[in-house]
Amino acid sequence: MRQLYGPFRYDFVGSFLRPERLKQARADFKAKKIDVQALKQVEDEEITKLIQKQKAAGYHAITDGEFRRGYWHLDFMWGLNGIEEIELDHGYFFHGEETTPGSIKLVGKISGENHPFVEHYRFVKQLEDENTVARQTFPAPAQLLAELFREDNGKQTLAIYPDMEELIQDIARAYQTVIQELYQAGCRNIQMDDCTWGMFCDTKYWSARQNGEVSLEDVASQYLRLNNLALENRPNDLVVTTHVCRGNYHSTWASSGGYDPIASFLFARENVDAFYLEFDDERSGGFEPLRFVPKDKKVVLGLVTTKAAALEKKEAIIDRIKEASQYVDLERLYLSPQCGFASCEIGNKLVDQDQWDKLALVKEIAEEVWG
């Protein structure tokens, strides 16, 4: 039964392009033209349609496409007790583009009771069948810690948590609470999305950001410890994976560089069952860092890009899988797109059919490689 919980030979990361009807409903709600129940009805209907398409495509994981979110990470953070939604005077700076300016503000001690994502999960759970499992995605604890210290956010964070250890323990407990409530709701497959590691991969960015004041090793150790604390005491039949990329917003990216600086931390020591890894272009570096992945963990190779509509050459992807198998046994390798199709509601520069063509290619290749 555990195998049904993933990862799967052909898989995906979780987010999908938002239908125009959903975008309009969210805009109407923001403009106070419709109420929350009217918005939820549209969300429910569009998520149901999406899951039907996921099943028709032959995939074993089902998600809500993150259709109830504006961001892949911030909506989850806003759902924790002690955190409020704010906007900064600018967004994240990606390669050639700036994101929308959402962020978080700490207003009290952090806890995880009654998180709205549990209800979101229950809706997907009811659509499971004997061939599918409902997957819940949310940002890793390290991502929350990073956001709490994003620019001036840190001043408010330190005002409430002058003791960093207390903050780390409260974040870990909040995540444990959410994970336990998801488990009680029937969840057996959780994917933690984590772009903090991509920041470390970009040594030029890291050097400029820290100005020599904090070592990569110290911060990476802190993030690793926090992520592992959050996963302590999880049930044995709960599969937890992590997805790592270097930013994905409107087909642009935030950082660049191979996994070498973080392999001995993330791959060797994070207590997850599998790693979903971005490997779609030269920005991701080579496969050599995969040698740090322990023999009891799996790797989902993100070799098909979600940033562009053009389909990859099947033979080229197969060759890259063979190359990766020099470092991780083929039986512990899996295939997926490198990221979601819409990490934020703006989505990547693709149309609906493009994402299904990409997933069809992933499935076709996986069936040829693994049978």
Short mmCIF file of C-alpha atoms in Angstrom, two decimals:
data_model
loop_
_atom_site.label_atom_id
_atom_site.label_comp_id
_atom_site.label_asym_id
_atom_site.label_seq_id
_atom_site.Cartn_x
_atom_site.Cartn_y
_atom_site.Cartn_z
CA MET A 1 0.00 0.00 0.00
CA ARG A 2 2.88 2.38 0.78
CA GLN A 3 3.96 2.29 -2.88
CA LEU A 4 0.63 3.84 -3.86
CA TYR A 5 1.60 6.86 -1.81
CA GLY A 6 4.38 7.77 -4.25
CA PRO A 7 6.56 8.86 -5.76
CA PHE A 8 5.46 7.30 -9.03
CA ARG A 9 7.51 6.43 -12.09
CA TYR A 10 5.77 9.26 -13.93
CA ASP A 11 4.80 12.05 -11.60
CA PHE A 12 4.21 15.79 -11.33
CA VAL A 13 5.01 18.49 -8.80
CA GLY A 14 1.51 19.73 -8.01
CA SER A 15 0.41 23.09 -9.40
CA PHE A 16 -1.51 23.58 -12.65
CA LEU A 17 -2.45 26.55 -14.82
CA ARG A 18 -5.52 28.34 -13.48
CA PRO A 19 -8.57 28.27 -15.78
CA GLU A 20 -9.87 31.69 -16.83
CA ARG A 21 -13.14 31.07 -14.96
CA LEU A 22 -11.21 30.59 -11.74
CA LYS A 23 -9.04 33.66 -12.32
CA GLN A 24 -12.15 35.74 -12.89
CA ALA A 25 -13.83 34.41 -9.76
CA ARG A 26 -10.78 35.23 -7.65
CA ALA A 27 -10.66 38.74 -9.13
CA ASP A 28 -14.39 39.19 -8.49
CA PHE A 29 -13.96 38.07 -4.88
CA LYS A 30 -11.08 40.48 -4.35
CA ALA A 31 -13.26 43.25 -5.80
CA LYS A 32 -16.13 42.18 -3.47
CA LYS A 33 -18.38 41.33 -6.40
CA ILE A 34 -18.95 37.79 -5.09
CA ASP A 35 -18.82 36.26 -1.61
CA VAL A 36 -16.58 33.52 -0.31
CA GLN A 37 -19.18 30.80 -0.92
CA ALA A 38 -19.52 31.78 -4.57
CA LEU A 39 -15.74 31.66 -4.93
CA LYS A 40 -15.58 28.27 -3.22
CA GLN A 41 -18.18 26.86 -5.59
CA VAL A 42 -16.09 27.85 -8.60
CA GLU A 43 -12.94 26.48 -6.94
CA ASP A 44 -14.66 23.17 -6.14
CA GLU A 45 -15.97 22.78 -9.68
CA GLU A 46 -12.66 23.64 -11.35
CA ILE A 47 -10.67 21.39 -9.01
CA THR A 48 -13.04 18.50 -9.76
CA LYS A 49 -12.51 19.03 -13.49
CA LEU A 50 -8.74 19.17 -13.00
CA ILE A 51 -8.64 15.91 -11.06
CA GLN A 52 -10.71 14.23 -13.76
CA LYS A 53 -8.04 15.33 -16.25
CA GLN A 54 -5.24 14.07 -13.99
CA LYS A 55 -6.89 10.68 -13.84
CA ALA A 56 -7.59 10.63 -17.59
CA ALA A 57 -3.89 11.34 -18.17
CA GLY A 58 -3.11 8.15 -16.23
CA TYR A 59 -1.47 9.76 -13.23
CA HIS A 60 -1.65 8.20 -9.77
CA ALA A 61 -1.26 11.37 -7.70
CA ILE A 62 -4.10 13.85 -7.61
CA THR A 63 -3.88 17.44 -6.36
CA ASP A 64 -6.10 20.50 -6.36
CA GLY A 65 -3.58 22.19 -8.63
CA GLU A 66 -3.15 24.77 -5.85
CA PHE A 67 -6.27 26.42 -7.31
CA ARG A 68 -7.26 27.89 -3.93
CA ARG A 69 -3.95 29.75 -3.61
CA GLY A 70 -2.40 32.89 -4.98
CA TYR A 71 1.12 31.70 -4.14
CA TRP A 72 2.70 28.27 -3.74
CA HIS A 73 4.01 29.22 -0.27
CA LEU A 74 2.46 32.36 1.22
CA ASP A 75 -1.14 31.09 1.44
CA PHE A 76 0.03 28.25 3.66
CA MET A 77 1.95 30.65 5.89
CA TRP A 78 -1.07 32.97 6.16
CA GLY A 79 -3.06 29.95 7.41
CA LEU A 80 -0.84 29.49 10.46
CA ASN A 81 -1.85 31.11 13.73
CA GLY A 82 0.26 34.17 14.54
CA ILE A 83 0.85 35.20 10.91
CA GLU A 84 -0.94 37.84 8.86
CA GLU A 85 -0.92 38.70 5.16
CA ILE A 86 0.90 41.86 4.08
CA GLU A 87 2.34 43.38 0.94
CA LEU A 88 5.84 44.81 0.73
CA ASP A 89 6.83 47.67 -1.53
CA HIS A 90 8.21 45.19 -4.06
CA GLY A 91 8.14 41.49 -4.87
CA TYR A 92 10.86 38.88 -5.32
CA PHE A 93 13.33 39.73 -8.06
CA PHE A 94 13.51 37.02 -10.68
CA HIS A 95 15.56 36.93 -13.87
CA GLY A 96 14.07 39.81 -15.84
CA GLU A 97 10.84 40.06 -13.85
CA GLU A 98 9.53 41.11 -10.44
CA THR A 99 6.83 39.09 -8.71
CA THR A 100 3.76 40.46 -6.97
CA PRO A 101 4.62 41.86 -3.49
CA GLY A 102 2.90 39.49 -1.07
CA SER A 103 4.61 38.54 2.18
CA ILE A 104 3.90 37.76 5.84
CA LYS A 105 3.90 39.59 9.16
CA LEU A 106 4.33 37.90 12.50
CA VAL A 107 1.71 39.16 14.98
CA GLY A 108 1.92 36.50 17.69
CA LYS A 109 3.33 33.12 18.61
CA ILE A 110 3.13 30.59 15.77
CA SER A 111 0.94 27.47 15.96
CA GLY A 112 -0.73 25.18 13.45
CA GLU A 113 -4.20 24.30 14.77
CA ASN A 114 -7.16 24.34 12.36
CA HIS A 115 -5.14 25.13 9.26
CA PRO A 116 -7.41 25.75 6.22
CA PHE A 117 -5.31 23.42 4.07
CA VAL A 118 -6.75 20.46 6.00
CA GLU A 119 -10.20 21.23 4.60
CA HIS A 120 -8.69 21.79 1.17
CA TYR A 121 -7.15 18.33 1.43
CA ARG A 122 -10.42 16.70 2.46
CA PHE A 123 -12.04 17.92 -0.75
CA VAL A 124 -9.35 16.21 -2.86
CA LYS A 125 -9.39 13.09 -0.67
CA GLN A 126 -13.04 12.38 -1.51
CA LEU A 127 -12.05 12.14 -5.19
CA GLU A 128 -9.50 9.38 -4.66
CA ASP A 129 -10.10 5.97 -6.22
CA GLU A 130 -8.27 2.64 -6.17
CA ASN A 131 -5.61 3.96 -8.59
CA THR A 132 -4.96 7.39 -7.11
CA VAL A 133 -3.79 9.07 -3.92
CA ALA A 134 -4.49 12.64 -2.86
CA ARG A 135 -1.31 14.62 -2.38
CA GLN A 136 -0.97 17.72 -0.22
CA THR A 137 1.72 20.25 -1.07
CA PHE A 138 2.96 23.08 1.13
CA PRO A 139 6.19 25.03 1.70
CA ALA A 140 8.90 23.56 3.88
CA PRO A 141 9.51 24.98 7.37
CA ALA A 142 12.81 26.45 6.17
CA GLN A 143 10.88 28.48 3.62
CA LEU A 144 8.76 29.98 6.40
CA LEU A 145 11.83 30.85 8.43
CA ALA A 146 13.40 32.54 5.42
CA GLU A 147 10.23 34.58 4.79
CA LEU A 148 10.09 35.68 8.43
CA PHE A 149 13.49 37.30 7.91
CA ARG A 150 12.91 38.60 4.40
CA GLU A 151 14.15 42.20 4.42
CA ASP A 152 12.41 44.20 7.19
CA ASN A 153 10.21 41.25 8.25
CA GLY A 154 13.00 40.21 10.58
CA LYS A 155 12.53 43.23 12.87
CA GLN A 156 8.96 42.20 13.72
CA THR A 157 9.97 38.55 13.98
CA LEU A 158 12.70 39.32 16.51
CA ALA A 159 10.36 41.57 18.46
CA ILE A 160 8.09 38.58 19.10
CA TYR A 161 10.82 35.94 19.16
CA PRO A 162 14.05 37.41 20.57
CA ASP A 163 15.09 33.80 21.21
CA MET A 164 15.77 32.12 17.86
CA GLU A 165 15.55 28.65 19.37
CA GLU A 166 12.03 29.33 20.62
CA LEU A 167 11.05 30.40 17.10
CA ILE A 168 12.51 27.26 15.55
CA GLN A 169 10.74 25.03 18.07
CA ASP A 170 7.39 26.79 17.53
CA ILE A 171 7.66 26.51 13.74
CA ALA A 172 8.49 22.81 14.06
CA ARG A 173 5.54 22.21 16.42
CA ALA A 174 3.18 24.14 14.15
CA TYR A 175 4.15 21.94 11.21
CA GLN A 176 3.82 18.80 13.32
CA THR A 177 0.29 19.91 14.20
CA VAL A 178 -0.67 20.50 10.56
CA ILE A 179 0.87 17.19 9.51
CA GLN A 180 -1.00 15.34 12.26
CA GLU A 181 -4.32 16.97 11.34
CA LEU A 182 -3.74 16.11 7.67
CA TYR A 183 -2.93 12.53 8.65
CA GLN A 184 -6.12 12.28 10.69
CA ALA A 185 -8.00 13.52 7.62
CA GLY A 186 -6.56 10.58 5.67
CA CYS A 187 -3.47 12.14 4.10
CA ARG A 188 -0.62 9.75 3.33
CA ASN A 189 1.35 11.81 0.80
CA ILE A 190 2.87 15.21 1.62
CA GLN A 191 5.22 17.20 -0.58
CA MET A 192 7.22 20.03 1.00
CA ASP A 193 8.29 22.63 -1.55
CA ASP A 194 11.57 24.30 -0.69
CA CYS A 195 13.36 27.01 -2.67
CA THR A 196 15.74 27.89 0.15
CA TRP A 197 18.22 25.31 -1.14
CA GLY A 198 18.20 26.87 -4.60
CA MET A 199 19.44 30.08 -2.97
CA PHE A 200 22.47 28.19 -1.65
CA CYS A 201 23.13 26.67 -5.08
CA ASP A 202 23.64 30.16 -6.52
CA THR A 203 26.98 31.01 -4.93
CA LYS A 204 27.10 34.46 -6.55
CA TYR A 205 23.67 35.33 -5.14
CA TRP A 206 24.51 33.91 -1.73
CA SER A 207 27.74 35.89 -1.45
CA ALA A 208 26.02 39.14 -2.39
CA ARG A 209 23.07 38.49 -0.06
CA GLN A 210 25.12 37.66 3.03
CA ASN A 211 28.14 39.92 2.38
CA GLY A 212 30.30 37.46 4.29
CA GLU A 213 28.36 37.92 7.52
CA VAL A 214 26.84 34.42 7.76
CA SER A 215 28.31 31.20 6.43
CA LEU A 216 26.38 28.95 4.07
CA GLU A 217 27.16 26.02 6.34
CA ASP A 218 25.59 27.68 9.38
CA VAL A 219 22.36 28.67 7.62
CA ALA A 220 22.06 25.35 5.75
CA SER A 221 22.51 23.48 9.04
CA GLN A 222 19.80 25.60 10.64
CA TYR A 223 17.35 24.99 7.77
CA LEU A 224 18.10 21.27 7.76
CA ARG A 225 17.58 20.99 11.49
CA LEU A 226 14.27 22.86 11.33
CA ASN A 227 12.92 20.72 8.49
CA ASN A 228 13.87 17.55 10.32
CA LEU A 229 12.39 18.77 13.61
CA ALA A 230 9.08 19.36 11.86
CA LEU A 231 9.07 15.76 10.64
CA GLU A 232 9.78 14.15 13.99
CA ASN A 233 7.25 11.54 15.15
CA ARG A 234 5.47 11.37 11.80
CA PRO A 235 3.51 8.15 11.21
CA ASN A 236 5.36 5.33 9.48
CA ASP A 237 2.86 5.11 6.63
CA LEU A 238 3.02 8.83 5.82
CA VAL A 239 5.22 9.50 2.79
CA VAL A 240 6.91 12.91 2.91
CA THR A 241 8.89 14.18 -0.05
CA THR A 242 10.49 17.50 -0.88
CA HIS A 243 10.68 19.48 -4.09
CA VAL A 244 13.64 21.76 -4.72
CA CYS A 245 13.92 24.30 -7.50
CA ARG A 246 15.49 27.67 -8.22
CA GLY A 247 12.34 29.72 -8.62
CA ASN A 248 9.45 29.47 -11.06
CA TYR A 249 7.38 32.57 -11.80
CA HIS A 250 5.82 33.39 -15.16
CA SER A 251 8.41 31.13 -16.82
CA THR A 252 11.29 33.01 -15.17
CA TRP A 253 13.79 31.86 -12.55
CA ALA A 254 15.46 33.29 -9.45
CA SER A 255 18.75 31.48 -8.95
CA SER A 256 21.22 29.33 -10.81
CA GLY A 257 23.81 26.72 -9.90
CA GLY A 258 24.33 23.02 -9.31
CA TYR A 259 23.44 21.11 -6.15
CA ASP A 260 27.07 20.72 -5.07
CA PRO A 261 27.00 23.26 -2.18
CA ILE A 262 23.98 21.63 -0.50
CA ALA A 263 24.25 17.92 -1.34
CA SER A 264 25.91 16.97 1.94
CA PHE A 265 23.11 18.70 3.84
CA LEU A 266 19.91 18.20 1.88
CA PHE A 267 20.51 14.91 0.10
CA ALA A 268 22.52 13.18 2.81
CA ARG A 269 20.60 14.28 5.90
CA GLU A 270 17.04 15.51 5.31
CA ASN A 271 14.54 12.97 6.64
CA VAL A 272 12.28 12.70 3.61
CA ASP A 273 11.43 9.70 1.46
CA ALA A 274 12.21 11.26 -1.92
CA PHE A 275 13.59 14.36 -3.61
CA TYR A 276 11.83 16.02 -6.56
CA LEU A 277 14.71 17.84 -8.24
CA GLU A 278 14.99 20.43 -10.98
CA PHE A 279 17.27 19.23 -13.78
CA ASP A 280 15.72 20.77 -16.89
CA ASP A 281 18.61 22.93 -18.08
CA GLU A 282 22.23 23.92 -17.46
CA ARG A 283 21.25 26.10 -14.49
CA SER A 284 20.77 22.92 -12.46
CA GLY A 285 24.28 21.59 -12.92
CA GLY A 286 25.19 17.93 -13.29
CA PHE A 287 24.04 14.74 -11.59
CA GLU A 288 27.23 14.15 -9.58
CA PRO A 289 25.79 15.54 -6.30
CA LEU A 290 23.24 12.72 -6.34
CA ARG A 291 25.96 10.48 -4.98
CA PHE A 292 25.06 11.89 -1.55
CA VAL A 293 21.51 10.45 -1.71
CA PRO A 294 21.24 7.51 0.74
CA LYS A 295 20.34 4.08 -0.62
CA ASP A 296 16.93 4.12 1.07
CA LYS A 297 15.75 7.34 -0.63
CA LYS A 298 14.36 8.05 -4.08
CA VAL A 299 14.96 10.78 -6.65
CA VAL A 300 12.38 12.18 -9.04
CA LEU A 301 14.24 13.70 -11.96
CA GLY A 302 12.65 16.95 -13.14
CA LEU A 303 13.96 16.72 -16.69
CA VAL A 304 10.97 18.19 -18.54
CA THR A 305 10.60 21.95 -18.21
CA THR A 306 7.37 23.69 -17.29
CA LYS A 307 8.79 27.05 -18.33
CA ALA A 308 8.38 26.59 -22.10
CA ALA A 309 5.84 24.87 -24.32
CA ALA A 310 8.27 23.15 -26.69
CA LEU A 311 8.40 19.40 -26.07
CA GLU A 312 11.71 17.82 -25.23
CA LYS A 313 13.23 15.11 -27.40
CA LYS A 314 12.38 11.76 -25.89
CA GLU A 315 15.77 10.26 -26.68
CA ALA A 316 17.58 13.13 -24.99
CA ILE A 317 15.58 12.66 -21.78
CA ILE A 318 16.23 8.92 -21.79
CA ASP A 319 19.96 9.58 -22.17
CA ARG A 320 19.88 11.92 -19.17
CA ILE A 321 18.06 9.31 -17.06
CA LYS A 322 20.82 6.84 -17.92
CA GLU A 323 23.42 9.43 -16.94
CA ALA A 324 21.72 10.01 -13.58
CA SER A 325 21.62 6.25 -12.96
CA GLN A 326 25.41 6.33 -12.61
CA TYR A 327 24.83 7.97 -9.21
CA VAL A 328 21.42 6.60 -8.11
CA ASP A 329 20.21 3.12 -9.08
CA LEU A 330 17.65 3.19 -11.89
CA GLU A 331 15.10 1.51 -9.63
CA ARG A 332 15.25 4.50 -7.28
CA LEU A 333 14.81 7.03 -10.07
CA TYR A 334 11.51 8.51 -11.26
CA LEU A 335 10.51 11.18 -13.79
CA SER A 336 8.49 14.40 -13.62
CA PRO A 337 8.40 17.96 -14.91
CA GLN A 338 10.95 20.14 -13.14
CA CYS A 339 8.34 22.19 -11.27
CA GLY A 340 4.64 22.95 -11.22
CA PHE A 341 2.96 24.72 -14.13
CA ALA A 342 1.77 27.63 -11.99
CA SER A 343 3.69 28.14 -8.77
CA CYS A 344 1.72 31.38 -8.44
CA GLU A 345 -1.68 32.07 -9.93
CA ILE A 346 -0.19 34.08 -12.80
CA GLY A 347 1.09 30.77 -14.19
CA ASN A 348 3.85 30.04 -16.65
CA LYS A 349 3.79 31.10 -20.31
CA LEU A 350 1.96 28.02 -21.52
CA VAL A 351 -1.61 27.20 -22.50
CA ASP A 352 -3.70 24.44 -20.98
CA GLN A 353 -2.92 21.87 -23.67
CA ASP A 354 0.81 22.43 -23.24
CA GLN A 355 0.81 21.11 -19.69
CA TRP A 356 -1.06 17.95 -20.68
CA ASP A 357 1.29 17.40 -23.61
CA LYS A 358 4.21 17.66 -21.20
CA LEU A 359 2.64 15.14 -18.84
CA ALA A 360 1.89 12.76 -21.70
CA LEU A 361 5.56 12.93 -22.69
CA VAL A 362 6.69 12.22 -19.11
CA LYS A 363 4.41 9.18 -18.94
CA GLU A 364 5.52 7.89 -22.35
CA ILE A 365 9.20 8.13 -21.42
CA ALA A 366 8.73 6.55 -18.00
CA GLU A 367 6.87 3.58 -19.45
CA GLU A 368 9.63 3.06 -22.01
CA VAL A 369 12.43 3.28 -19.45
CA TRP A 370 10.89 1.32 -16.60
CA GLY A 371 8.22 -0.72 -18.39
#
